[in-house]
Short mmCIF file of C-alpha atoms in Angstrom, two decimals:
data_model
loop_
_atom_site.label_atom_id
_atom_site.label_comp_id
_atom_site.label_asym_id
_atom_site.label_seq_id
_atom_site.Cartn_x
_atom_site.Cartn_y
_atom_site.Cartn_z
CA UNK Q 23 90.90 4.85 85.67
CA UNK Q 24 91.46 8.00 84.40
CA UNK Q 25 94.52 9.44 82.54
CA UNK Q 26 95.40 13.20 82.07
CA UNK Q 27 97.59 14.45 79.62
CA UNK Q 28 100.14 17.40 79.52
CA UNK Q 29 100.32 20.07 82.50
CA UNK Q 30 98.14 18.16 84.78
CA UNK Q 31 100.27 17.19 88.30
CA UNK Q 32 98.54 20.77 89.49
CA UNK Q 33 95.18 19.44 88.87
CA UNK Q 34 95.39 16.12 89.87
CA UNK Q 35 96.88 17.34 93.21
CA UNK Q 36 93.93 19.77 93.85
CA UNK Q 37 91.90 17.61 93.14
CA UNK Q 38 92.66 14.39 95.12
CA UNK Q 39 94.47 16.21 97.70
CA UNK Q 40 92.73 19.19 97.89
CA UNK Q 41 95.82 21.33 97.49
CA UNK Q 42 97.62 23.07 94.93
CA UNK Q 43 101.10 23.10 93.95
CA UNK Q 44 102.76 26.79 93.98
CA UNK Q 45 105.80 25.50 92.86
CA UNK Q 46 105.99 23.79 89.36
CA UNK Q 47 107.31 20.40 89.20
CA UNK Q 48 107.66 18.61 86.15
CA UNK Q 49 105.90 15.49 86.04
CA UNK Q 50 108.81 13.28 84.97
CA UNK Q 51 107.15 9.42 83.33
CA UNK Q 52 104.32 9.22 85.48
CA UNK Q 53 102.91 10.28 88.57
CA UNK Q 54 99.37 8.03 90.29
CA UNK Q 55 96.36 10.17 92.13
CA UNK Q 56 93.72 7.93 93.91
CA UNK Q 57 90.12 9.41 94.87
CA UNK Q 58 87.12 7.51 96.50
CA UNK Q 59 83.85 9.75 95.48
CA UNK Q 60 80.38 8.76 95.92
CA UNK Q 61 77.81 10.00 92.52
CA UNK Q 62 74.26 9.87 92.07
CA UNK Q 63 72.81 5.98 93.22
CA UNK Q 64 74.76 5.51 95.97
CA UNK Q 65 77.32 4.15 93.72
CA UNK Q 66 81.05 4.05 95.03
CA UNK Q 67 83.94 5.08 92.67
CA UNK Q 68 87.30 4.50 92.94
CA UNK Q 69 89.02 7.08 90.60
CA UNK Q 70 92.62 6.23 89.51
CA UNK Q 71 94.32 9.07 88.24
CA UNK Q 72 97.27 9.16 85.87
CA UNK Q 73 99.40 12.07 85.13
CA UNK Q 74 101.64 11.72 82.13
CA UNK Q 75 104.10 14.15 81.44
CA UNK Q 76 104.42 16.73 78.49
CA UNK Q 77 107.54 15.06 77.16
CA UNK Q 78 106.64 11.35 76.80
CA UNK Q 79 104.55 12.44 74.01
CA UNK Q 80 107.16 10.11 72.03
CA UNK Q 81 107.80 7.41 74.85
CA UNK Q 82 107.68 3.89 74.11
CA UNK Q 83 105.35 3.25 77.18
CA UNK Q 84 102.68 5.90 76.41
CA UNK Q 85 100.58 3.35 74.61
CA UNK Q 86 100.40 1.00 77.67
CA UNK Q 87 99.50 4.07 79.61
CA UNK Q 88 96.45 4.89 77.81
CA UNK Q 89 95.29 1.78 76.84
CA UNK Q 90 92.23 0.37 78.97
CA UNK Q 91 91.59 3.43 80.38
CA UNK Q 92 88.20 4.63 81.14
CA UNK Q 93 88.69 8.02 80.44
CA UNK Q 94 91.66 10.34 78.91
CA UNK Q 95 91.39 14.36 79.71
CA UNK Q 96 93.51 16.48 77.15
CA UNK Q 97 94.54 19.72 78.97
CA UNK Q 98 95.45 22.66 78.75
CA UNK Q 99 96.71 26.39 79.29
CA UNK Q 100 94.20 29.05 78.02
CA UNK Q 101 97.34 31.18 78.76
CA UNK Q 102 99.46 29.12 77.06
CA UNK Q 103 98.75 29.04 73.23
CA UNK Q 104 101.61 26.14 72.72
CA UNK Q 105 100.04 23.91 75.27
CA UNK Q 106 96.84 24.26 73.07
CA UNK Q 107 98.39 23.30 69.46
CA UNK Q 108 99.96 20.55 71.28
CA UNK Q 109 97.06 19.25 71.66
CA UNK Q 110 96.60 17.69 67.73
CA UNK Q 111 99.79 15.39 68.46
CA UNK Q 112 98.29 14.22 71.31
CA UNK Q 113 95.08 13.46 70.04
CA UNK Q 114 96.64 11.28 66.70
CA UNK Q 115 98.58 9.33 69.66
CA UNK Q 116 95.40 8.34 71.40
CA UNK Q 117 93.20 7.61 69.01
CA UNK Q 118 95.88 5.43 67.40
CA UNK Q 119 95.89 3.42 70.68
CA UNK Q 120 92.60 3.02 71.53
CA UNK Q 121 91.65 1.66 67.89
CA UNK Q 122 93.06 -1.46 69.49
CA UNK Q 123 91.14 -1.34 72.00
CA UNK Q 124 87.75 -2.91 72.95
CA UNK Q 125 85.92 0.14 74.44
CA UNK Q 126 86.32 3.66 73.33
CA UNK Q 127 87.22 5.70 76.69
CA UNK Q 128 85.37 9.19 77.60
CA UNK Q 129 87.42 11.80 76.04
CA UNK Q 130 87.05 15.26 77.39
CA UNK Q 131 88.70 18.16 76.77
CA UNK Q 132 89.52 20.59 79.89
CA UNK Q 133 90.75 24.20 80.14
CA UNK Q 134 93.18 24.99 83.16
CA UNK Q 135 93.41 28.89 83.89
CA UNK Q 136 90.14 29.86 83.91
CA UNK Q 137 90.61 32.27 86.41
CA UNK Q 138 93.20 34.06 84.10
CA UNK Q 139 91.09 34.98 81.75
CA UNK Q 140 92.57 38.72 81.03
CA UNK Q 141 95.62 36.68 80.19
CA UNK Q 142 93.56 34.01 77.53
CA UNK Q 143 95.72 33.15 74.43
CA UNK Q 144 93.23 30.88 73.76
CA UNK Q 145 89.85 32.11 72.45
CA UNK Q 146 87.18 30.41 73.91
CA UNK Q 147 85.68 29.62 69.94
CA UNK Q 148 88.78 27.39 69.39
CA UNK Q 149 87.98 25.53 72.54
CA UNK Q 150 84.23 24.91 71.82
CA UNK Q 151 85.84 23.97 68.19
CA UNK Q 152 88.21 21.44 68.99
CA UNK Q 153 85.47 19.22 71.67
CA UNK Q 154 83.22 19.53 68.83
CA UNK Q 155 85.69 18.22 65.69
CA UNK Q 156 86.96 15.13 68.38
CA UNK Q 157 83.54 14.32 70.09
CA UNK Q 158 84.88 15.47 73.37
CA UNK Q 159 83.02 16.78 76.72
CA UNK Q 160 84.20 20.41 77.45
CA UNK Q 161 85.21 21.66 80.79
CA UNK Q 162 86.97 24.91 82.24
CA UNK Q 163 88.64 24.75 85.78
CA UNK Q 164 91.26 26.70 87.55
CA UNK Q 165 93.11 24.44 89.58
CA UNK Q 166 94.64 27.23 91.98
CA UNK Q 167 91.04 28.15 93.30
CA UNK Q 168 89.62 24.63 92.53
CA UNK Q 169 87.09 26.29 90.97
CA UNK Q 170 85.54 23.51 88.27
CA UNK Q 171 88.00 20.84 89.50
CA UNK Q 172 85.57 18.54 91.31
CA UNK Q 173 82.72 19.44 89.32
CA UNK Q 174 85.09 17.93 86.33
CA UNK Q 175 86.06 14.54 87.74
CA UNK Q 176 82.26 14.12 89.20
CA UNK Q 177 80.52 14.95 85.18
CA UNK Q 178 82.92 12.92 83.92
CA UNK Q 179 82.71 9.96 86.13
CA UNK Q 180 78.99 10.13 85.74
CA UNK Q 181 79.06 9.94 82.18
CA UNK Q 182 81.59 6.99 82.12
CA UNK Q 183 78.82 5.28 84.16
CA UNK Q 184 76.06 6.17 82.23
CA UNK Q 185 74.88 8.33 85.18
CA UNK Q 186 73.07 11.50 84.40
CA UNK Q 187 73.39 14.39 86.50
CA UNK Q 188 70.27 16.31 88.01
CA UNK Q 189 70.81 19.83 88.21
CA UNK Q 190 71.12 20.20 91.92
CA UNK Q 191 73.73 17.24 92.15
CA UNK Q 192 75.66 19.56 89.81
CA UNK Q 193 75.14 23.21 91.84
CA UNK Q 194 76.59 20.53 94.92
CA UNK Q 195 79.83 20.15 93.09
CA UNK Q 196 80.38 24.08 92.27
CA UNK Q 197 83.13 25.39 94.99
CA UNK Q 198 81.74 27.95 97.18
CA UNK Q 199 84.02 31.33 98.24
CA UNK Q 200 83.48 32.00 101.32
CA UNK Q 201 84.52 35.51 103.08
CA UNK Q 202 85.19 36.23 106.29
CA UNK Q 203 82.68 38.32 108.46
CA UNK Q 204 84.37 42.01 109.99
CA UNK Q 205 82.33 43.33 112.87
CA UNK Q 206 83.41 47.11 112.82
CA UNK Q 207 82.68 49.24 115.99
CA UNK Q 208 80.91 52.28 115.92
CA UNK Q 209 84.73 54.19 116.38
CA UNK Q 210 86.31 51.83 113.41
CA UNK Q 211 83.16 52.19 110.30
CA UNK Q 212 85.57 53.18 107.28
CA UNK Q 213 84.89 56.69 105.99
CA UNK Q 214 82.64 56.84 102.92
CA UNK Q 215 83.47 59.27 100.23
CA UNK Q 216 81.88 62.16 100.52
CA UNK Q 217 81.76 63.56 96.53
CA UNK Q 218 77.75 63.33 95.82
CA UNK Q 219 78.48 62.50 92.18
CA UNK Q 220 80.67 59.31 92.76
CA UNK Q 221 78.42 56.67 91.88
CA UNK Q 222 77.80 53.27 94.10
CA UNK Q 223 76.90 49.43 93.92
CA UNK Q 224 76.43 47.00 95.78
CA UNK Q 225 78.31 43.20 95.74
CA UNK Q 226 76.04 40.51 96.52
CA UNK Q 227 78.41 37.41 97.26
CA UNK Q 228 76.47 33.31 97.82
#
């Protein structure tokens, strides 16, 4: 299974429900997420999702949360620069617990707000900093779009498997934005400026 740490119930949710959240609601102990996904092989995965909340960072069953889990994401708030120094305590707790234990889980390191990034606290050196000082996979997702999300679990699952991911399996995970089509008629084309020196481009959206 996998277990998420601090700020994730947003994440989770997009991800296993395909829906976010708009209103915040404090994970309280624990909250469970269950998605089936299929990666590369044909193989079938069953991924548990566990969403601890910021404030059992001192709880007595914390331990027996992480330990025997496949995989613990430490998240955070690129908008949030207290979400991100929080981050140290929660790393001492883990790798306390899983000294005890028989298998060292996939640790990863994931970014929520990437769509926010005019509002970063966070500078993206510190992020590639702190993977690389704790051996931990990077990621960057905004779980209001979804952009990243599924990409995320899917790298992640893969590498708890051993599974290596070609290039198109990974372009298959990216979300794609679609827009909607307007068919003007010839009585409804929007005026274009008519100022010869305003300059132009052109938005190319796939």
């Amino acid at each position: 299974y996998l277990s998420t740490l601090r700020q994730t119930t947003s994440i989770a949710t997009r991800y296993t429900q395909e829906q976010f959240g708009r209103e915040y609601k404090q994970t309280i102990g624990l909250d469970f997420f269950l998605r089936r996904i299929i990666v590369p092989g044909n193989v079938h995965v069953a991924l548990q999702v566990w969403d601890i909340g910021g404030q059992t960072l001192g709880g007595q069953m914390l331990d027996k949360y992480i330990y025997g889990a496949h995989g613990v994401l430490f998240v955070y708030d690129i908008t949030n620069y207290q979400s991100f120094e929080n981050l140290e305590d929660w790393m001492q707790v883990v790798k306390k617990t899983i000294e005890a234990s028989a298998e060292r889980p996939h640790l990863a390191l994931v970014a929520n707000k990437s769509d926010l990034e005019h509002m970063r606290t966070v500078k993206q050196e510190k992020h590639v900093k702190f993977a690389q000082d704790h051996s931990l996979s990077s990621h960057f997702i905004a779980a209001k779009s979804g952009d990243g999300v599924s990409l995320c679990f899917q790298k992640i699952a893969a590498d708890i498997l051993g599974i290596k991911l070609s290039k198109q399996e990974l372009d298959q995970q990216q979300k794609v934005v679609k827009a909607d089509i307007v068919e003007y008629g010839a009585s409804e084309l929007p005026s274009r400026p008519s100022n010869r020196n305003t300059r132009s481009s052109m938005c190319l959206l796939q």
